[in-house]
PDB file of C-alpha atoms in Angstrom:
ATOM      1  CA  ARG A  41    -208.615  44.698 -75.374  1.00  0.00           C
ATOM      2  CA  HIS A  42    -206.152  42.074 -76.589  1.00  0.00           C
ATOM      3  CA  PHE A  43    -203.901  39.727 -74.639  1.00  0.00           C
ATOM      4  CA  ALA A  44    -200.667  38.167 -75.958  1.00  0.00           C
ATOM      5  CA  THR A  45    -199.336  34.749 -74.913  1.00  0.00           C
ATOM      6  CA  GLY A  46    -196.308  32.596 -75.719  1.00  0.00           C
ATOM      7  CA  ASP A  47    -196.317  28.825 -75.208  1.00  0.00           C
ATOM      8  CA  TYR A  48    -193.955  25.883 -74.740  1.00  0.00           C
ATOM      9  CA  GLU A  49    -193.986  25.080 -78.446  1.00  0.00           C
ATOM     10  CA  GLY A  50    -192.815  28.561 -79.444  1.00  0.00           C
ATOM     11  CA  ARG A  51    -196.157  29.855 -80.700  1.00  0.00           C
ATOM     12  CA  LEU A  52    -197.145  33.492 -80.172  1.00  0.00           C
ATOM     13  CA  ALA A  53    -200.879  34.202 -79.991  1.00  0.00           C
ATOM     14  CA  VAL A  54    -202.940  37.363 -79.496  1.00  0.00           C
ATOM     15  CA  TRP A  55    -206.409  36.913 -77.997  1.00  0.00           C
ATOM     16  CA  ASN A  56    -209.545  39.009 -77.830  1.00  0.00           C
ATOM     17  CA  LEU A  57    -210.547  38.647 -74.169  1.00  0.00           C
ATOM     18  CA  GLU A  58    -214.236  38.764 -75.095  1.00  0.00           C
ATOM     19  CA  HIS A  59    -213.894  35.923 -77.630  1.00  0.00           C
ATOM     20  CA  VAL A  60    -211.202  33.471 -76.548  1.00  0.00           C
ATOM     21  CA  ASP A  61    -212.271  30.522 -78.702  1.00  0.00           C
ATOM     22  CA  LEU A  62    -209.728  31.439 -81.414  1.00  0.00           C
ATOM     23  CA  PRO A  63    -206.732  33.827 -81.353  1.00  0.00           C
ATOM     24  CA  VAL A  64    -206.957  36.929 -83.518  1.00  0.00           C
ATOM     25  CA  TYR A  65    -203.279  36.478 -84.410  1.00  0.00           C
ATOM     26  CA  SER A  66    -201.080  33.391 -84.227  1.00  0.00           C
ATOM     27  CA  VAL A  67    -197.585  32.628 -85.481  1.00  0.00           C
ATOM     28  CA  LYS A  68    -194.829  30.061 -84.896  1.00  0.00           C
ATOM     29  CA  ALA A  69    -192.324  32.464 -83.367  1.00  0.00           C
ATOM     30  CA  HIS A  70    -189.540  30.219 -82.010  1.00  0.00           C
ATOM     31  CA  THR A  71    -188.237  26.673 -82.374  1.00  0.00           C
ATOM     32  CA  GLY A  72    -188.439  26.163 -78.599  1.00  0.00           C
ATOM     33  CA  MET A  73    -190.311  27.596 -75.648  1.00  0.00           C
ATOM     34  CA  ILE A  74    -191.031  31.343 -75.474  1.00  0.00           C
ATOM     35  CA  ASN A  75    -189.485  32.552 -72.210  1.00  0.00           C
ATOM     36  CA  ALA A  76    -190.450  36.234 -72.333  1.00  0.00           C
ATOM     37  CA  ILE A  77    -192.798  38.650 -74.037  1.00  0.00           C
ATOM     38  CA  ASP A  78    -193.368  42.418 -74.056  1.00  0.00           C
ATOM     39  CA  GLY A  79    -195.479  44.905 -76.007  1.00  0.00           C
ATOM     40  CA  CYS A  80    -195.205  48.550 -77.027  1.00  0.00           C
ATOM     41  CA  GLY A  81    -196.902  51.201 -79.144  1.00  0.00           C
ATOM     42  CA  GLY A  82    -200.344  51.320 -80.671  1.00  0.00           C
ATOM     43  CA  LEU A  83    -203.377  53.365 -79.770  1.00  0.00           C
ATOM     44  CA  GLY A  84    -202.841  55.345 -76.581  1.00  0.00           C
ATOM     45  CA  VAL A  85    -199.688  53.429 -75.593  1.00  0.00           C
ATOM     46  CA  GLY A  86    -196.794  55.674 -76.574  1.00  0.00           C
ATOM     47  CA  TYR A  87    -195.428  56.215 -80.051  1.00  0.00           C
ATOM     48  CA  GLY A  88    -194.981  54.032 -83.117  1.00  0.00           C
ATOM     49  CA  ALA A  89    -196.564  50.853 -84.410  1.00  0.00           C
ATOM     50  CA  PRO A  90    -198.086  48.254 -82.095  1.00  0.00           C
ATOM     51  CA  GLU A  91    -195.363  45.634 -81.706  1.00  0.00           C
ATOM     52  CA  ILE A  92    -194.673  42.547 -79.604  1.00  0.00           C
ATOM     53  CA  THR A  93    -191.194  41.239 -78.828  1.00  0.00           C
ATOM     54  CA  THR A  94    -190.460  37.644 -77.815  1.00  0.00           C
ATOM     55  CA  GLY A  95    -187.392  35.927 -76.398  1.00  0.00           C
ATOM     56  CA  GLY A  96    -186.993  32.180 -76.651  1.00  0.00           C
ATOM     57  CA  ARG A  97    -185.036  29.170 -75.504  1.00  0.00           C
ATOM     58  CA  ASP A  98    -183.516  29.080 -79.007  1.00  0.00           C
ATOM     59  CA  GLY A  99    -181.633  32.292 -78.133  1.00  0.00           C
ATOM     60  CA  ALA A 100    -183.530  34.405 -80.660  1.00  0.00           C
ATOM     61  CA  VAL A 101    -185.187  37.769 -80.038  1.00  0.00           C
ATOM     62  CA  LYS A 102    -187.944  38.661 -82.485  1.00  0.00           C
ATOM     63  CA  VAL A 103    -190.230  41.648 -82.967  1.00  0.00           C
ATOM     64  CA  TRP A 104    -193.741  41.137 -84.355  1.00  0.00           C
ATOM     65  CA  ASP A 105    -196.391  43.451 -85.750  1.00  0.00           C
ATOM     66  CA  PRO A 106    -199.821  41.758 -85.411  1.00  0.00           C
ATOM     67  CA  ARG A 107    -200.870  43.471 -88.639  1.00  0.00           C
ATOM     68  CA  GLN A 108    -198.139  41.583 -90.524  1.00  0.00           C
ATOM     69  CA  LYS A 109    -198.771  37.854 -90.895  1.00  0.00           C
ATOM     70  CA  ASP A 110    -196.099  35.176 -90.292  1.00  0.00           C
ATOM     71  CA  THR A 111    -192.965  37.333 -90.754  1.00  0.00           C
ATOM     72  CA  PRO A 112    -191.233  39.198 -87.892  1.00  0.00           C
ATOM     73  CA  VAL A 113    -190.448  42.890 -88.225  1.00  0.00           C
ATOM     74  CA  ALA A 114    -186.976  42.186 -86.828  1.00  0.00           C
ATOM     75  CA  SER A 115    -185.187  38.956 -85.974  1.00  0.00           C
ATOM     76  CA  LEU A 116    -182.003  38.845 -83.903  1.00  0.00           C
ATOM     77  CA  GLU A 117    -180.734  35.285 -83.888  1.00  0.00           C
ATOM     78  CA  PRO A 118    -177.498  33.647 -82.696  1.00  0.00           C
ATOM     79  CA  LYS A 119    -175.027  32.639 -85.392  1.00  0.00           C
ATOM     80  CA  ASP A 120    -174.610  29.111 -84.043  1.00  0.00           C
ATOM     81  CA  ALA A 121    -177.758  27.381 -82.797  1.00  0.00           C
ATOM     82  CA  GLU A 122    -175.748  24.791 -80.826  1.00  0.00           C
ATOM     83  CA  THR A 123    -174.041  27.406 -78.637  1.00  0.00           C
ATOM     84  CA  ALA A 124    -177.063  29.727 -78.359  1.00  0.00           C
ATOM     85  CA  ARG A 125    -177.864  31.002 -74.878  1.00  0.00           C
ATOM     86  CA  ASP A 126    -181.399  31.049 -73.506  1.00  0.00           C
ATOM     87  CA  CYS A 127    -183.032  34.478 -73.782  1.00  0.00           C
ATOM     88  CA  TRP A 128    -184.798  34.805 -70.421  1.00  0.00           C
ATOM     89  CA  THR A 129    -186.289  38.291 -70.616  1.00  0.00           C
ATOM     90  CA  VAL A 130    -187.071  41.095 -73.090  1.00  0.00           C
ATOM     91  CA  ALA A 131    -188.237  44.702 -72.688  1.00  0.00           C
ATOM     92  CA  PHE A 132    -189.124  47.587 -75.012  1.00  0.00           C
ATOM     93  CA  GLY A 133    -187.750  51.073 -74.361  1.00  0.00           C
ATOM     94  CA  ASN A 134    -186.609  54.381 -75.890  1.00  0.00           C
ATOM     95  CA  SER A 135    -189.889  54.661 -77.837  1.00  0.00           C
ATOM     96  CA  PHE A 136    -190.134  58.446 -77.528  1.00  0.00           C
ATOM     97  CA  ASN A 137    -191.163  59.171 -81.131  1.00  0.00           C
ATOM     98  CA  ASN A 138    -192.432  57.298 -84.174  1.00  0.00           C
ATOM     99  CA  GLU A 139    -188.928  56.345 -85.369  1.00  0.00           C
ATOM    100  CA  GLU A 140    -186.935  55.432 -82.270  1.00  0.00           C
ATOM    101  CA  ARG A 141    -187.396  52.141 -80.426  1.00  0.00           C
ATOM    102  CA  CYS A 142    -185.086  49.691 -78.670  1.00  0.00           C
ATOM    103  CA  VAL A 143    -185.407  46.152 -77.349  1.00  0.00           C
ATOM    104  CA  CYS A 144    -183.298  45.044 -74.401  1.00  0.00           C
ATOM    105  CA  ALA A 145    -182.712  41.307 -73.959  1.00  0.00           C
ATOM    106  CA  GLY A 146    -181.255  39.372 -71.021  1.00  0.00           C
ATOM    107  CA  TYR A 147    -179.690  35.925 -71.296  1.00  0.00           C
ATOM    108  CA  ASP A 148    -178.965  32.996 -68.996  1.00  0.00           C
ATOM    109  CA  ASN A 149    -175.204  33.678 -69.040  1.00  0.00           C
ATOM    110  CA  GLY A 150    -175.640  37.254 -67.783  1.00  0.00           C
ATOM    111  CA  ASP A 151    -175.456  38.984 -71.154  1.00  0.00           C
ATOM    112  CA  ILE A 152    -177.543  42.146 -71.596  1.00  0.00           C
ATOM    113  CA  LYS A 153    -177.949  43.362 -75.178  1.00  0.00           C
ATOM    114  CA  LEU A 154    -179.644  46.556 -76.303  1.00  0.00           C
ATOM    115  CA  TYR A 155    -180.919  46.346 -79.883  1.00  0.00           C
ATOM    116  CA  ASP A 156    -181.716  49.518 -81.810  1.00  0.00           C
ATOM    117  CA  LEU A 157    -184.689  48.713 -84.053  1.00  0.00           C
ATOM    118  CA  ARG A 158    -184.253  51.852 -86.169  1.00  0.00           C
ATOM    119  CA  THR A 159    -180.683  51.004 -87.199  1.00  0.00           C
ATOM    120  CA  ASN A 160    -181.142  47.222 -86.795  1.00  0.00           C
ATOM    121  CA  SER A 161    -177.926  46.932 -84.789  1.00  0.00           C
ATOM    122  CA  ILE A 162    -176.670  46.193 -81.278  1.00  0.00           C
ATOM    123  CA  ARG A 163    -176.377  49.558 -79.565  1.00  0.00           C
ATOM    124  CA  TRP A 164    -174.751  48.327 -76.340  1.00  0.00           C
ATOM    125  CA  GLU A 165    -173.997  45.096 -74.505  1.00  0.00           C
ATOM    126  CA  SER A 166    -172.780  44.152 -71.060  1.00  0.00           C
ATOM    127  CA  ASN A 167    -172.535  41.154 -68.751  1.00  0.00           C
ATOM    128  CA  ALA A 168    -173.878  40.984 -65.199  1.00  0.00           C
ATOM    129  CA  LYS A 169    -172.032  37.692 -64.392  1.00  0.00           C
ATOM    130  CA  ASN A 170    -175.324  36.034 -63.430  1.00  0.00           C
ATOM    131  CA  GLY A 171    -178.400  34.997 -65.417  1.00  0.00           C
ATOM    132  CA  ILE A 172    -180.755  37.906 -66.186  1.00  0.00           C
ATOM    133  CA  CYS A 173    -184.231  37.115 -64.817  1.00  0.00           C
ATOM    134  CA  GLY A 174    -185.943  40.431 -65.525  1.00  0.00           C
ATOM    135  CA  LEU A 175    -185.461  43.780 -67.277  1.00  0.00           C
ATOM    136  CA  ASP A 176    -187.491  46.959 -66.864  1.00  0.00           C
ATOM    137  CA  PHE A 177    -187.069  50.471 -68.248  1.00  0.00           C
ATOM    138  CA  ASP A 178    -188.365  53.208 -65.964  1.00  0.00           C
ATOM    139  CA  ARG A 179    -190.498  54.346 -68.931  1.00  0.00           C
ATOM    140  CA  LYS A 180    -191.003  52.862 -72.382  1.00  0.00           C
ATOM    141  CA  ASP A 181    -192.191  56.061 -74.036  1.00  0.00           C
ATOM    142  CA  ILE A 182    -189.367  58.472 -73.142  1.00  0.00           C
ATOM    143  CA  GLN A 183    -185.750  58.794 -74.202  1.00  0.00           C
ATOM    144  CA  MET A 184    -184.159  55.904 -72.327  1.00  0.00           C
ATOM    145  CA  ASN A 185    -183.248  56.982 -68.820  1.00  0.00           C
ATOM    146  CA  LYS A 186    -182.797  54.035 -66.419  1.00  0.00           C
ATOM    147  CA  LEU A 187    -182.879  50.241 -66.684  1.00  0.00           C
ATOM    148  CA  VAL A 188    -183.131  47.692 -63.881  1.00  0.00           C
ATOM    149  CA  ALA A 189    -181.793  44.188 -64.505  1.00  0.00           C
ATOM    150  CA  THR A 190    -182.594  41.500 -61.920  1.00  0.00           C
ATOM    151  CA  THR A 191    -180.354  38.455 -61.668  1.00  0.00           C
ATOM    152  CA  LEU A 192    -179.599  35.197 -59.971  1.00  0.00           C
ATOM    153  CA  GLU A 193    -177.457  35.258 -56.799  1.00  0.00           C
ATOM    154  CA  SER A 194    -179.669  37.794 -54.978  1.00  0.00           C
ATOM    155  CA  GLN A 195    -178.796  41.036 -56.725  1.00  0.00           C
ATOM    156  CA  PHE A 196    -179.974  43.566 -59.271  1.00  0.00           C
ATOM    157  CA  LYS A 197    -178.144  46.118 -61.399  1.00  0.00           C
ATOM    158  CA  LEU A 198    -179.425  49.590 -62.197  1.00  0.00           C
ATOM    159  CA  PHE A 199    -178.058  51.348 -65.291  1.00  0.00           C
ATOM    160  CA  ASP A 200    -178.122  55.056 -66.138  1.00  0.00           C
ATOM    161  CA  LEU A 201    -178.839  55.056 -69.880  1.00  0.00           C
ATOM    162  CA  ARG A 202    -178.661  58.798 -70.509  1.00  0.00           C
ATOM    163  CA  THR A 203    -174.881  59.096 -70.970  1.00  0.00           C
ATOM    164  CA  TYR A 204    -172.815  56.575 -72.930  1.00  0.00           C
ATOM    165  CA  HIS A 205    -169.040  56.489 -72.527  1.00  0.00           C
ATOM    166  CA  PRO A 206    -167.058  54.999 -75.451  1.00  0.00           C
ATOM    167  CA  LYS A 207    -164.853  52.876 -73.153  1.00  0.00           C
ATOM    168  CA  ASP A 208    -166.905  52.334 -69.975  1.00  0.00           C
ATOM    169  CA  GLY A 209    -170.383  52.214 -71.529  1.00  0.00           C
ATOM    170  CA  PHE A 210    -173.301  53.093 -69.274  1.00  0.00           C
ATOM    171  CA  GLU A 211    -172.703  53.616 -65.560  1.00  0.00           C
ATOM    172  CA  SER A 212    -174.379  51.187 -63.154  1.00  0.00           C
ATOM    173  CA  LEU A 213    -174.764  50.208 -59.534  1.00  0.00           C
ATOM    174  CA  THR A 214    -175.280  46.752 -58.027  1.00  0.00           C
ATOM    175  CA  GLU A 215    -177.515  46.102 -55.030  1.00  0.00           C
ATOM    176  CA  LYS A 216    -177.985  42.949 -52.956  1.00  0.00           C
ATOM    177  CA  ALA A 217    -181.621  41.976 -52.348  1.00  0.00           C
ATOM    178  CA  HIS A 218    -183.901  39.218 -51.051  1.00  0.00           C
ATOM    179  CA  LYS A 219    -181.031  36.835 -50.125  1.00  0.00           C
ATOM    180  CA  SER A 220    -182.215  34.851 -53.140  1.00  0.00           C
ATOM    181  CA  THR A 221    -182.813  35.177 -56.868  1.00  0.00           C
ATOM    182  CA  VAL A 222    -184.384  38.517 -57.812  1.00  0.00           C
ATOM    183  CA  TRP A 223    -187.045  37.476 -60.307  1.00  0.00           C
ATOM    184  CA  VAL A 224    -188.706  40.704 -61.383  1.00  0.00           C
ATOM    185  CA  ALA A 225    -188.582  44.505 -61.150  1.00  0.00           C
ATOM    186  CA  LYS A 226    -191.302  46.993 -62.067  1.00  0.00           C
ATOM    187  CA  HIS A 227    -191.235  50.781 -61.960  1.00  0.00           C
ATOM    188  CA  LEU A 228    -194.221  52.666 -60.573  1.00  0.00           C
ATOM    189  CA  PRO A 229    -196.081  54.310 -63.508  1.00  0.00           C
ATOM    190  CA  GLN A 230    -196.833  57.464 -61.508  1.00  0.00           C
ATOM    191  CA  ASN A 231    -193.226  57.924 -60.287  1.00  0.00           C
ATOM    192  CA  ARG A 232    -190.379  56.447 -62.293  1.00  0.00           C
ATOM    193  CA  GLU A 233    -187.893  56.743 -59.405  1.00  0.00           C
ATOM    194  CA  ILE A 234    -189.790  54.097 -57.396  1.00  0.00           C
ATOM    195  CA  PHE A 235    -189.696  50.412 -58.276  1.00  0.00           C
ATOM    196  CA  MET A 236    -190.620  47.059 -56.747  1.00  0.00           C
ATOM    197  CA  THR A 237    -188.641  43.817 -56.907  1.00  0.00           C
ATOM    198  CA  GLY A 238    -189.870  40.269 -56.353  1.00  0.00           C
ATOM    199  CA  GLY A 239    -187.549  37.721 -54.767  1.00  0.00           C
ATOM    200  CA  GLY A 240    -187.002  33.995 -54.540  1.00  0.00           C
ATOM    201  CA  ASN A 241    -187.670  34.101 -50.790  1.00  0.00           C
ATOM    202  CA  GLY A 242    -191.299  35.131 -51.366  1.00  0.00           C
ATOM    203  CA  SER A 243    -190.827  38.810 -50.515  1.00  0.00           C
ATOM    204  CA  ILE A 244    -191.275  42.069 -52.408  1.00  0.00           C
ATOM    205  CA  ASN A 245    -189.007  45.090 -51.850  1.00  0.00           C
ATOM    206  CA  LEU A 246    -189.873  48.721 -52.559  1.00  0.00           C
ATOM    207  CA  TYR A 247    -186.959  50.930 -53.635  1.00  0.00           C
ATOM    208  CA  LYS A 248    -186.427  54.591 -54.444  1.00  0.00           C
ATOM    209  CA  TYR A 249    -183.671  55.888 -56.706  1.00  0.00           C
ATOM    210  CA  SER A 250    -182.152  59.310 -55.963  1.00  0.00           C
ATOM    211  CA  TYR A 251    -180.214  61.166 -58.630  1.00  0.00           C
ATOM    212  CA  PRO A 252    -176.740  62.554 -57.918  1.00  0.00           C
ATOM    213  CA  ALA A 253    -176.148  66.308 -57.755  1.00  0.00           C
ATOM    214  CA  GLN A 254    -174.504  66.045 -61.183  1.00  0.00           C
ATOM    215  CA  ARG A 255    -175.515  63.304 -63.638  1.00  0.00           C
ATOM    216  CA  VAL A 256    -172.689  63.900 -66.120  1.00  0.00           C
ATOM    217  CA  ILE A 257    -168.963  64.538 -65.633  1.00  0.00           C
ATOM    218  CA  LYS A 258    -166.033  64.658 -68.059  1.00  0.00           C
ATOM    219  CA  ASP A 259    -163.177  62.167 -67.875  1.00  0.00           C
ATOM    220  CA  PRO A 260    -159.501  63.213 -68.256  1.00  0.00           C
ATOM    221  CA  GLU A 261    -159.865  62.911 -72.035  1.00  0.00           C
ATOM    222  CA  GLY A 262    -162.858  65.267 -72.089  1.00  0.00           C
ATOM    223  CA  MET A 263    -165.438  62.563 -72.813  1.00  0.00           C
ATOM    224  CA  GLU A 264    -168.801  62.731 -71.058  1.00  0.00           C
ATOM    225  CA  LYS A 265    -169.421  60.019 -68.470  1.00  0.00           C
ATOM    226  CA  GLY A 266    -172.512  59.233 -66.409  1.00  0.00           C
ATOM    227  CA  VAL A 267    -172.675  59.418 -62.612  1.00  0.00           C
ATOM    228  CA  MET A 268    -174.828  57.014 -60.606  1.00  0.00           C
ATOM    229  CA  GLY A 269    -177.103  58.033 -57.773  1.00  0.00           C
ATOM    230  CA  THR A 270    -178.190  55.891 -54.826  1.00  0.00           C
ATOM    231  CA  VAL A 271    -180.889  53.310 -54.156  1.00  0.00           C
ATOM    232  CA  GLU A 272    -182.820  53.283 -50.875  1.00  0.00           C
ATOM    233  CA  LEU A 273    -184.912  50.375 -49.588  1.00  0.00           C
ATOM    234  CA  LEU A 274    -188.239  51.887 -48.471  1.00  0.00           C
ATOM    235  CA  ASN A 275    -190.069  48.743 -47.370  1.00  0.00           C
ATOM    236  CA  SER A 276    -190.030  44.965 -47.548  1.00  0.00           C
ATOM    237  CA  ARG A 277    -192.725  42.375 -46.944  1.00  0.00           C
ATOM    238  CA  THR A 278    -192.796  38.568 -47.204  1.00  0.00           C
ATOM    239  CA  PHE A 279    -195.979  37.086 -48.660  1.00  0.00           C
ATOM    240  CA  SER A 280    -195.038  33.516 -49.521  1.00  0.00           C
ATOM    241  CA  THR A 281    -192.551  30.720 -48.963  1.00  0.00           C
ATOM    242  CA  GLN A 282    -192.197  30.459 -52.753  1.00  0.00           C
ATOM    243  CA  PRO A 283    -190.606  32.930 -55.220  1.00  0.00           C
ATOM    244  CA  ILE A 284    -192.512  36.016 -56.391  1.00  0.00           C
ATOM    245  CA  ASN A 285    -191.882  35.635 -60.124  1.00  0.00           C
ATOM    246  CA  SER A 286    -194.211  38.274 -61.609  1.00  0.00           C
ATOM    247  CA  PHE A 287    -195.384  41.724 -60.576  1.00  0.00           C
ATOM    248  CA  ASP A 288    -197.280  44.623 -62.134  1.00  0.00           C
ATOM    249  CA  TRP A 289    -198.625  48.035 -61.123  1.00  0.00           C
ATOM    250  CA  HIS A 290    -202.025  49.456 -62.023  1.00  0.00           C
ATOM    251  CA  PRO A 291    -201.524  52.178 -64.683  1.00  0.00           C
ATOM    252  CA  ASP A 292    -204.090  54.561 -63.128  1.00  0.00           C
ATOM    253  CA  LYS A 293    -204.578  53.740 -59.434  1.00  0.00           C
ATOM    254  CA  GLU A 294    -201.318  54.669 -57.705  1.00  0.00           C
ATOM    255  CA  GLY A 295    -200.034  51.879 -55.467  1.00  0.00           C
ATOM    256  CA  LEU A 296    -202.448  49.174 -56.617  1.00  0.00           C
ATOM    257  CA  CYS A 297    -200.500  46.085 -57.678  1.00  0.00           C
ATOM    258  CA  VAL A 298    -200.807  42.402 -58.528  1.00  0.00           C
ATOM    259  CA  PHE A 299    -198.153  39.700 -58.179  1.00  0.00           C
ATOM    260  CA  GLY A 300    -197.894  35.985 -58.775  1.00  0.00           C
ATOM    261  CA  SER A 301    -195.908  33.295 -56.994  1.00  0.00           C
ATOM    262  CA  PHE A 302    -194.765  29.706 -57.440  1.00  0.00           C
ATOM    263  CA  ASP A 303    -197.298  28.715 -54.752  1.00  0.00           C
ATOM    264  CA  GLN A 304    -199.921  29.061 -57.521  1.00  0.00           C
ATOM    265  CA  SER A 305    -201.421  32.173 -55.931  1.00  0.00           C
ATOM    266  CA  VAL A 306    -202.157  35.576 -57.443  1.00  0.00           C
ATOM    267  CA  ARG A 307    -202.292  38.361 -54.868  1.00  0.00           C
ATOM    268  CA  VAL A 308    -203.624  41.903 -55.188  1.00  0.00           C
ATOM    269  CA  GLY A 309    -202.009  44.507 -52.947  1.00  0.00           C
ATOM    270  CA  ILE A 310    -201.961  48.230 -52.267  1.00  0.00           C
ATOM    271  CA  VAL A 311    -198.936  50.355 -51.375  1.00  0.00           C
ATOM    272  CA  THR A 312    -199.943  53.509 -49.527  1.00  0.00           C
ATOM    273  CA  LYS A 313    -198.302  56.907 -48.940  1.00  0.00           C
ATOM    274  CA  LEU A 314    -196.330  56.734 -52.196  1.00  0.00           C
ATOM    275  CA  ASN A 315    -197.037  60.438 -52.736  1.00  0.00           C
ATOM    276  CA  ARG A 316    -194.885  61.241 -49.676  1.00  0.00           C
ATOM    277  CA  VAL A 317    -191.648  59.553 -50.762  1.00  0.00           C
TER     278      VAL A 317
END
């Protein structure tokens, strides 16, 4: 079992948890601090090669294969380093076969960019008007379906990624939450319609997404357009006076979760009766 880290100096390292004296892989990934990191693929974790993506203060998004030394598999860098925006969060998705894979990146100015790694191009971009703190696909290993983007100014946006309209892009809804910055969102592995958010007021919120009766309609020009469903707040609980900035679900035990806070505490929790919602 390996563990990947990114540090203030821009170095990416992969560690063997049983022998942590030296990393099994190390590379200078960014010129500044690494803000975000995500992994995908490999043995028993979906399709395709094992890859790690990093987002840095230098505005670059890079994809690494630990089997390939020193050189990134893909590098998406700003044209002008002086005007580069901080990349705050990255997430893999759309990895439903051995060829397809996307990386979604969120920036401090509210930009959201979806990079297609197969074609090495920007597939879609949008702006949420506030800095993007977190991104999460409902599943990494299926054809991309939904994406949650959490932002500053106490809100998150949920995108339906199944139907792309040439003019309007992907449909989305915006929801107010936590009365503070929404730091993180994570979908439940056992049910992709349920997700948890962590807020700047020290609370976590449990939401359920419900699909509309019809997910696709045609506009007056005959082009297919997505239709958004609704989001319902199932429960909310405050655990700290400081922001909940990280959260994760257990992949096997439904409802078991762990979350970290700025009060330097790591808490383990359990959400019950999820099979009834």
